[in-house]
Tab-separated table of C-alpha atoms in Angstrom:
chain	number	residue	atom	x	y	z
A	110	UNK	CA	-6.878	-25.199	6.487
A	111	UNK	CA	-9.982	-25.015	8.256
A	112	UNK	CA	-8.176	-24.874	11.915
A	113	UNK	CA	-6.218	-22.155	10.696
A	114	UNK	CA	-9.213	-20.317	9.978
A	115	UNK	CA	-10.435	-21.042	13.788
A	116	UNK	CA	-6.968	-20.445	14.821
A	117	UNK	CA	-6.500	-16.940	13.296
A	118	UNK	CA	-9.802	-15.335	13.534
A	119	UNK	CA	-10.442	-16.751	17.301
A	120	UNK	CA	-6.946	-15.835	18.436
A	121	UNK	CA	-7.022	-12.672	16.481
A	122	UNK	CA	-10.323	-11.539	18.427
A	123	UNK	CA	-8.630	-12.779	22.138
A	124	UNK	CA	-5.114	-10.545	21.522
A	125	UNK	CA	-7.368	-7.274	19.420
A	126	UNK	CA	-9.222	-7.121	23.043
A	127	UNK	CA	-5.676	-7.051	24.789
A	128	UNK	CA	-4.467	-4.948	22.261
A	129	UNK	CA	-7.571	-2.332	22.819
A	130	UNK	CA	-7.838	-2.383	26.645
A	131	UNK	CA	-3.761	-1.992	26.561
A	132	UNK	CA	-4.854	0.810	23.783
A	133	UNK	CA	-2.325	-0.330	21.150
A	134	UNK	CA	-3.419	-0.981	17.111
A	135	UNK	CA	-5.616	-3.619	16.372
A	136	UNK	CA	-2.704	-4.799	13.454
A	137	UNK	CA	-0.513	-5.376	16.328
A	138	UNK	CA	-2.505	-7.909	17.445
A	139	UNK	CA	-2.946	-9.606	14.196
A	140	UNK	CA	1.087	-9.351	13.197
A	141	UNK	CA	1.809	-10.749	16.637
A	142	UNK	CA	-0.526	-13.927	16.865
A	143	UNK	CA	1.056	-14.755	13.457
A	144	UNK	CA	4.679	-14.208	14.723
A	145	UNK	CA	3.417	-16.685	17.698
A	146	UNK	CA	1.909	-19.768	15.918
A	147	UNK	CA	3.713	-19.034	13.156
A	148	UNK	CA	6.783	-21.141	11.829
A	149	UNK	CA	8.992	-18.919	13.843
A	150	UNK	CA	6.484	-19.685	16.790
A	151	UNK	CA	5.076	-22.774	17.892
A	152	UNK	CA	4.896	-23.428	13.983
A	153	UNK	CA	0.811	-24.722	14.785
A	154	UNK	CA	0.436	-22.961	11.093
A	155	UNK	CA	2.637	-24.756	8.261
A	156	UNK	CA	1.716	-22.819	5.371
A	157	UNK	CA	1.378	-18.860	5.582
A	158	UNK	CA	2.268	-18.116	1.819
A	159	UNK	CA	-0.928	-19.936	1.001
A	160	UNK	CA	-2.674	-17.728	3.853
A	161	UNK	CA	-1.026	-14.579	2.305
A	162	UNK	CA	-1.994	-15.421	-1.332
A	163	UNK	CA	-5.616	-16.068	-0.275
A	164	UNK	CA	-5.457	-12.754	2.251
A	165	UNK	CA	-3.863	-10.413	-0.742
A	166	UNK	CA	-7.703	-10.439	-2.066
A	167	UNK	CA	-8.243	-7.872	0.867
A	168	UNK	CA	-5.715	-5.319	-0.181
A	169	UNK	CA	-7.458	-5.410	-3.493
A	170	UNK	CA	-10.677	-4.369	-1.952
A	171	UNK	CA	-9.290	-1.980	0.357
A	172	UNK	CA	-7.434	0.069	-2.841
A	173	UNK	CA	-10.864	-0.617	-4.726
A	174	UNK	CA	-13.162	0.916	-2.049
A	175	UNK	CA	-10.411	3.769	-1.508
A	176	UNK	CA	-11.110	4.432	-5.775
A	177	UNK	CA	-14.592	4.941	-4.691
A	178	UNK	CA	-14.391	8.050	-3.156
A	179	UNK	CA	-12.118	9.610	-6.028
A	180	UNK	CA	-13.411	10.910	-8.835
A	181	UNK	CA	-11.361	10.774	-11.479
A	182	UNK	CA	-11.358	14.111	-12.653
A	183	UNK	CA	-10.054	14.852	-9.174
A	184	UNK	CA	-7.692	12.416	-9.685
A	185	UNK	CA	-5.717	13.855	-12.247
A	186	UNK	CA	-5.721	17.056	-10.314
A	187	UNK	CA	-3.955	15.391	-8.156
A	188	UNK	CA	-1.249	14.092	-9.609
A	189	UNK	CA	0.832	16.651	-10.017
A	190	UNK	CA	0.941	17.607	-6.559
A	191	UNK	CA	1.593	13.861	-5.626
A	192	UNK	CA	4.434	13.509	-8.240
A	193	UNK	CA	6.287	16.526	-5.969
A	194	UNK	CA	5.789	15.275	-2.796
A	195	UNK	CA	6.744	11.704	-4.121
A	196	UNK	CA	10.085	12.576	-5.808
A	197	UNK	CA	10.992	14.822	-3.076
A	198	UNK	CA	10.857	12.474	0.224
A	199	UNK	CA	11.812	9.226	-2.486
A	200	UNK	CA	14.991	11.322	-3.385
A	201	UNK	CA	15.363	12.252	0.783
A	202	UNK	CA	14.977	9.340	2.253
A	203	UNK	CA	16.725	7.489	-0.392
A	204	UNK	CA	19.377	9.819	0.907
A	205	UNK	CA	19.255	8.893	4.280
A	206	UNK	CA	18.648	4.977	3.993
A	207	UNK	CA	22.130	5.179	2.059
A	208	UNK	CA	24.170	6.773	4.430
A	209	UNK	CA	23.159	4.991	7.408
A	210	UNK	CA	23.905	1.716	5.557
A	211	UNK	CA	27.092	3.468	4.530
A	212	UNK	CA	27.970	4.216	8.205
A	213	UNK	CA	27.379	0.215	9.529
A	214	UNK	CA	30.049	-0.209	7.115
A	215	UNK	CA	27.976	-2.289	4.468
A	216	UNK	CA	28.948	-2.728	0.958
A	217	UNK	CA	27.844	-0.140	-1.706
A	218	UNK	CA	25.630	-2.515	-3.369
A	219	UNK	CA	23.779	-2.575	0.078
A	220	UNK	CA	23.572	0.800	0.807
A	221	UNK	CA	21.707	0.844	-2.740
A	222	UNK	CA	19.339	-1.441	-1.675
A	223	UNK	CA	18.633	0.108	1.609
A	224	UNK	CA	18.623	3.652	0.175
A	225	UNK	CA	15.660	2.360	-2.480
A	226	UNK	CA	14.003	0.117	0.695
A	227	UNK	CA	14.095	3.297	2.476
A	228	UNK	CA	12.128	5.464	0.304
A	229	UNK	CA	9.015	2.626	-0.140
A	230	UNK	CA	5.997	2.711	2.264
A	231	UNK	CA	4.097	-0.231	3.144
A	232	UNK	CA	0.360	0.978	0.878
A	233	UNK	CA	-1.689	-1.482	3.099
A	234	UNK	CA	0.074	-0.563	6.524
A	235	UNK	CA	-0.324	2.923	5.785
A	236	UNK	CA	-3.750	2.893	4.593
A	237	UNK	CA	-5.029	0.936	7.575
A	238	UNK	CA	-3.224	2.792	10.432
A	239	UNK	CA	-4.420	6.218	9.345
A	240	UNK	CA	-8.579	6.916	10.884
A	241	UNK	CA	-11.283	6.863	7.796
A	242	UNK	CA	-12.436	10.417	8.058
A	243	UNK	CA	-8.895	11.028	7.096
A	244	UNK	CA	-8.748	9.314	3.780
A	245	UNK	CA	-12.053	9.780	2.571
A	246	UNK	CA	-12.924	13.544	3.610
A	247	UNK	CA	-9.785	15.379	3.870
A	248	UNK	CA	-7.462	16.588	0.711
A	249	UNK	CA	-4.339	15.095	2.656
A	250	UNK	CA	-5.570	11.488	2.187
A	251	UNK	CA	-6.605	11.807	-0.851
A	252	UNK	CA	-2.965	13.362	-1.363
A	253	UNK	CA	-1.472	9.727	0.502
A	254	UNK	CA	-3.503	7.807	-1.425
A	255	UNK	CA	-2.341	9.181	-4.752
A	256	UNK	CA	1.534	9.108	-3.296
A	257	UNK	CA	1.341	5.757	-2.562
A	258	UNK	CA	0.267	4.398	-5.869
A	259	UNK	CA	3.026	6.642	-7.158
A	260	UNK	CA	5.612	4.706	-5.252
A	261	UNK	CA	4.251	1.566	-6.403
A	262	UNK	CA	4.617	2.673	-10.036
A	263	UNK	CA	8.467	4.119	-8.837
A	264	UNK	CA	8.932	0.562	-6.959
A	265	UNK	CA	8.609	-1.879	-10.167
A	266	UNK	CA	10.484	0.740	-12.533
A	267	UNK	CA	13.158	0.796	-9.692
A	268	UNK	CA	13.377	-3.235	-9.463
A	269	UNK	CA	13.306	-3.195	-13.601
A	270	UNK	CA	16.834	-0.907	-12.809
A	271	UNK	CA	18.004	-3.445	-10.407
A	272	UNK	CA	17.254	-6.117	-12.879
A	273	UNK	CA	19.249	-4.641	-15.393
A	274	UNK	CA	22.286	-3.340	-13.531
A	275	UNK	CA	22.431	-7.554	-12.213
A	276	UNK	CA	23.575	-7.959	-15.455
A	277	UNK	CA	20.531	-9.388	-17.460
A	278	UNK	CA	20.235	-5.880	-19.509
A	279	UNK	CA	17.801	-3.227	-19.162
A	280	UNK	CA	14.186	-4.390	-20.728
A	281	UNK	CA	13.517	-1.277	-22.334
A	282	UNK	CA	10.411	-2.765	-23.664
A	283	UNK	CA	9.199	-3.259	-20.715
A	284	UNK	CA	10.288	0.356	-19.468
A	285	UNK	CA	7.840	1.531	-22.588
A	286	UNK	CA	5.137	-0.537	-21.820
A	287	UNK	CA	5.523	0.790	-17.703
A	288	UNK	CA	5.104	4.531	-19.047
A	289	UNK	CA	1.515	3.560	-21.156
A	290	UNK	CA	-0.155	1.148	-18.775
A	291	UNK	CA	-1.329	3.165	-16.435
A	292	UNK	CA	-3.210	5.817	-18.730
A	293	UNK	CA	-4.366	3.047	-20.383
A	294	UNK	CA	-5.511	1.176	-18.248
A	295	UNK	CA	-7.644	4.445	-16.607
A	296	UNK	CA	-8.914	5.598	-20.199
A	297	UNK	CA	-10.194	1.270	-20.691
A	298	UNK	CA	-11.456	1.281	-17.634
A	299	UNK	CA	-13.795	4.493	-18.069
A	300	UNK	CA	-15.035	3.097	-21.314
A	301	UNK	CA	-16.017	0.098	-19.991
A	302	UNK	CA	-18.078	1.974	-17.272
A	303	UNK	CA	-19.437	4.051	-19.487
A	304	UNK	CA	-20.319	1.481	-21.939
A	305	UNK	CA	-20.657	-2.076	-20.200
A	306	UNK	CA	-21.354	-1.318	-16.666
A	307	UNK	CA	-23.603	1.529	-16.491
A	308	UNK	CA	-26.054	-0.117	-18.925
A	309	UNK	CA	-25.934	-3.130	-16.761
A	310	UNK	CA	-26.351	-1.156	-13.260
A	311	UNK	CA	-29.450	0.485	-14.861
A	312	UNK	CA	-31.024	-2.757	-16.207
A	313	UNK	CA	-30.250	-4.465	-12.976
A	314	UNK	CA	-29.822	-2.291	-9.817
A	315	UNK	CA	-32.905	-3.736	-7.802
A	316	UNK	CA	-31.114	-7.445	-7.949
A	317	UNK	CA	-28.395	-6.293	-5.064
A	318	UNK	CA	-27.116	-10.045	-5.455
A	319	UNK	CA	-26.328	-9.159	-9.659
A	320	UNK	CA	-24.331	-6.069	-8.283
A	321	UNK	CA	-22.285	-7.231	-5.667
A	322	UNK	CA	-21.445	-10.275	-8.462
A	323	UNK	CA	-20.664	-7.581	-11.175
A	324	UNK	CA	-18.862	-5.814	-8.796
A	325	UNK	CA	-16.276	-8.111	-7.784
A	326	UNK	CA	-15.550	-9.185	-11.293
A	327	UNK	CA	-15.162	-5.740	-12.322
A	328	UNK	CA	-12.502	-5.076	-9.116
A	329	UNK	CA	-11.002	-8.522	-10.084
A	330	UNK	CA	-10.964	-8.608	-13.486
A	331	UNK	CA	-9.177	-4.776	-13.459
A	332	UNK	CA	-6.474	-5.897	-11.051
A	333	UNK	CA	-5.730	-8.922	-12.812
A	334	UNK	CA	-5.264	-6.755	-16.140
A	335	UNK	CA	-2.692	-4.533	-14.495
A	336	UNK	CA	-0.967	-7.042	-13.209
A	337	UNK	CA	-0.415	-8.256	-16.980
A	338	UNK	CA	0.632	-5.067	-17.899
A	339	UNK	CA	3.174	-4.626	-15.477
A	340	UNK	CA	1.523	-2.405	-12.826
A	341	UNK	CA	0.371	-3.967	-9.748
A	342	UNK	CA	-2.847	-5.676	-8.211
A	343	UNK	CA	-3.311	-2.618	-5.927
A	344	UNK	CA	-3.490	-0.014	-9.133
A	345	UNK	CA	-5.498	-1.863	-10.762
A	346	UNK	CA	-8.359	-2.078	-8.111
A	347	UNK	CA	-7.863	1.513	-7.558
A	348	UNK	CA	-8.533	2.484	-11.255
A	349	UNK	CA	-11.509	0.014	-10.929
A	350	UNK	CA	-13.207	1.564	-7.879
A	351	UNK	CA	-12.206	5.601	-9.424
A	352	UNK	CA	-13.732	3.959	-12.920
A	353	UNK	CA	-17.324	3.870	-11.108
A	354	UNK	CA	-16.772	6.662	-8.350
A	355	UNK	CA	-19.398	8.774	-10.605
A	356	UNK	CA	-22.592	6.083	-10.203
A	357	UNK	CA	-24.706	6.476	-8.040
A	358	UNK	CA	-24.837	2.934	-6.860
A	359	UNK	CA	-20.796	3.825	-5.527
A	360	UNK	CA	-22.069	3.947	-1.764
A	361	UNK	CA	-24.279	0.759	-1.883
A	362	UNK	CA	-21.297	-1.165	-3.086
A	363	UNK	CA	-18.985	0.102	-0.953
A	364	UNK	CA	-20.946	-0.276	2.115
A	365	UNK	CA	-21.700	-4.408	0.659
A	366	UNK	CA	-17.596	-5.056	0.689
A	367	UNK	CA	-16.137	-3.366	3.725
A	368	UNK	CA	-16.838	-6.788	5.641
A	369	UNK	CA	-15.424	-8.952	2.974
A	370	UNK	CA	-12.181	-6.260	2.910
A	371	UNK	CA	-11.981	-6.898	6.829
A	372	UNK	CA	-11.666	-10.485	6.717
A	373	UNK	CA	-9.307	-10.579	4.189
A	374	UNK	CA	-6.927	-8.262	6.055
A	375	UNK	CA	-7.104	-9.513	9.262
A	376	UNK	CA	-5.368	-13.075	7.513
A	377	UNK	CA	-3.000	-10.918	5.381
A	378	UNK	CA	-1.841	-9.323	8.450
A	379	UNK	CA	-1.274	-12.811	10.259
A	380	UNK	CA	0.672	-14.268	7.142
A	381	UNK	CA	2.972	-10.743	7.613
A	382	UNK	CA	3.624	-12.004	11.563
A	383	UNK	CA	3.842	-15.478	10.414
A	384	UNK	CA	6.033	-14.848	7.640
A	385	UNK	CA	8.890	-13.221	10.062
A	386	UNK	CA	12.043	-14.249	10.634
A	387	UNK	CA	14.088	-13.856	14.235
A	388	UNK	CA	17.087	-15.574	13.126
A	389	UNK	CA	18.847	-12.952	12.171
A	390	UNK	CA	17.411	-10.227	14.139
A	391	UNK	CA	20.342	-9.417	16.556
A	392	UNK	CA	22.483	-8.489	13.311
A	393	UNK	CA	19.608	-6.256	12.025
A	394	UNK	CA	17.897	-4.260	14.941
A	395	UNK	CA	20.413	-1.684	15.713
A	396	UNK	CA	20.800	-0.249	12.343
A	397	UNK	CA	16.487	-0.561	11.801
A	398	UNK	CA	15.733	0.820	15.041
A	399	UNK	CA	18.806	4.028	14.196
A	400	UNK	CA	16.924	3.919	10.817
A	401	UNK	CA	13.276	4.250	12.713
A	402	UNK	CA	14.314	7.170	14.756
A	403	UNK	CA	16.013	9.241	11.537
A	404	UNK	CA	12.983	8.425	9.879
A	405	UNK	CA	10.545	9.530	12.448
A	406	UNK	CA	12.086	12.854	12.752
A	407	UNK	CA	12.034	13.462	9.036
A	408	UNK	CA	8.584	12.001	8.455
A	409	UNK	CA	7.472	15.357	10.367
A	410	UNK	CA	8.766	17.067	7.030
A	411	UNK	CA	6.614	14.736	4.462
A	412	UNK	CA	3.524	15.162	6.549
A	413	UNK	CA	3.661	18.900	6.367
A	414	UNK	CA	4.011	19.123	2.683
A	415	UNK	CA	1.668	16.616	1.920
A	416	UNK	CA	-0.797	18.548	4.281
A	417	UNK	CA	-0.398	22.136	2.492
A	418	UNK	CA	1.659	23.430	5.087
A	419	UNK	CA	5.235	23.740	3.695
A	420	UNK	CA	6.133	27.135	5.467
A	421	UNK	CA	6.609	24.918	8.595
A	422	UNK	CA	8.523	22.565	6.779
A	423	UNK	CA	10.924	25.156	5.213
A	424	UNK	CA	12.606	26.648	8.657
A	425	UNK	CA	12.128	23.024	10.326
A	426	UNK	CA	14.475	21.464	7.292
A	427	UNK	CA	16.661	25.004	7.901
A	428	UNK	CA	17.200	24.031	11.423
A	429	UNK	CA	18.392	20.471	10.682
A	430	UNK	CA	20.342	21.390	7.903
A	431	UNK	CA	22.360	23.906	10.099
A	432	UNK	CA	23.061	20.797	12.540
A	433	UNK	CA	24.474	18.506	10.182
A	434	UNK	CA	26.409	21.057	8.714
A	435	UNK	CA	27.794	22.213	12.241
């Protein structure tokens, strides 16, 4: 374990200073040193699931510092707008992802799969690849941010479908207890601010050691809980860090974890490289990279809505409308 460690954080720092003078994303680097000593590499890592598991701790910070900076009150303004925007490009590109399948000539069940594939975003890729002032200062990340935890929620009500149409029955238990969790889980997690936290922040906010300590727990301890409820580890750290976005101690904490957050996701995104597999990538790359280019084209749509803008997205979608049709 421990020459992992040297392997990934040493390698990772020799390709992020190719990957800066060559002006390319630093998680480009990280992907591709794990794709290189990877299994599907030189294999000199064995074990990248347990590197993943351990790395997953920094998506749970990132979401949690992210929480921070929204207030919750702002929050549930929010929502509506990010419901819109969410059902609209999940119902397009769902759209899309299925015909394309449906043209390479794959099975119906397929298409299905890469219609609901199609419509997901990657939180943590997303997150990371857009600049900071974006999604802490501007309305339009705080509009992301709120989509993406949307699509999470749409992502394990989608795979509850998929479980049910395989033949195992629909859980509609577990379709009930999807609906509450997440109000739940916000209206617990304000009452334990306001009643278990706060106190202890007040009694204790000149031991910085104490709360850092509490801090983590909290994030933790929240995640876990909606992952036992059926939502994911990413919601839950978001509801923790929007719990405590009204103290005032919200910018000492978030300042004490963005190094801990960075380490984490510099081995999460060496577990993704390491994790690939190129067996069977001359089947797959024409229809991903056709797939790519559709969606790059319609992602110009998605980013004008979810900026405020939709009068350029109205005779831009007229335009491509006209050329199918034609």
């Amino acid at each position: 374990m421990m020459f992992s460690i040297f392997l990934i954080f040493t390698g990772a720092a020799l390709l992020a200073t190719v990957a800066l003078y060559a002006r390319q994303s630093l998680l480009m680097a990280y992907i591709l040193l794990g794709a290189i000593v990877g299994p599907a590499g030189f294999g000199m890592v064995d074990d990248p699931r347990l590197i993943e598991d351990i790395a997953h701790v920094g998506i749970i910070f990132l979401l949690f510092l992210l929480g921070l900076d929204l207030y919750p009150k702002k929050l549930l303004q929010l929502l509506k707008e990010a419901t819109l925007v969410m059902m609209t490009s999940t119902l397009l590109f769902g759209l899309l992802g299925f015909g394309i399948a449906a043209a390479f000539g794959m099975h119906r069940d397929d298409c299905l799969m890469v219609g609901l594939a199609t419509t997901f975003s990657s939180t943590i890729v997303s997150l990371k690849l857009l600049p900071a002032t974006v999604l802490h200062h501007r309305h339009t990340g705080e509009v992301m941010i709120s989509i993406l935890l949307l699509q999470d929620l749409f992502a394990i009500a989608a795979l509850l479908v998929l479980h049910g149409i395989s033949g195992d029955g629909l859980e509609v238990d577990r379709f009930a207890l999807l609906v509450l969790a997440l109000p739940l889980l916000l209206l617990g997690g304000l009452a334990g601010e306001r009643w278990l936290l706060r106190p202890l922040f007040h009694k204790f906010d000149k031991i910085g050691e104490y709360v850092f300590l509490l801090t983590l727990g909290w994030c933790l301890g929240l995640a876990q809980l909606a992952q036992a409820l059926g939502l994911s580890y990413e919601m839950g750290a978001f509801i923790a860090g929007v719990t405590i976005a009204n103290s005032p101690i919200a910018p000492y904490i978030a300042d004490s974890l963005r190094p801990l957050r960075d380490f984490f996701l510099i081995m999460f995104f060496f577990a993704l490289g390491a994790g690939l597999d190129f067996s069977s990538i001359g089947r797959v790359w024409l229809p991903a990279w056709y797939s790519q280019q559709r969606w790059s084209s319609q992602n110009r749509w998605s980013s004008w809505v979810c900026s405020g803008q939709p009068e350029k997205a109205v005779p831009w979608l007229a335009r491509r409308v006209y050329g199918w049709v034609k």
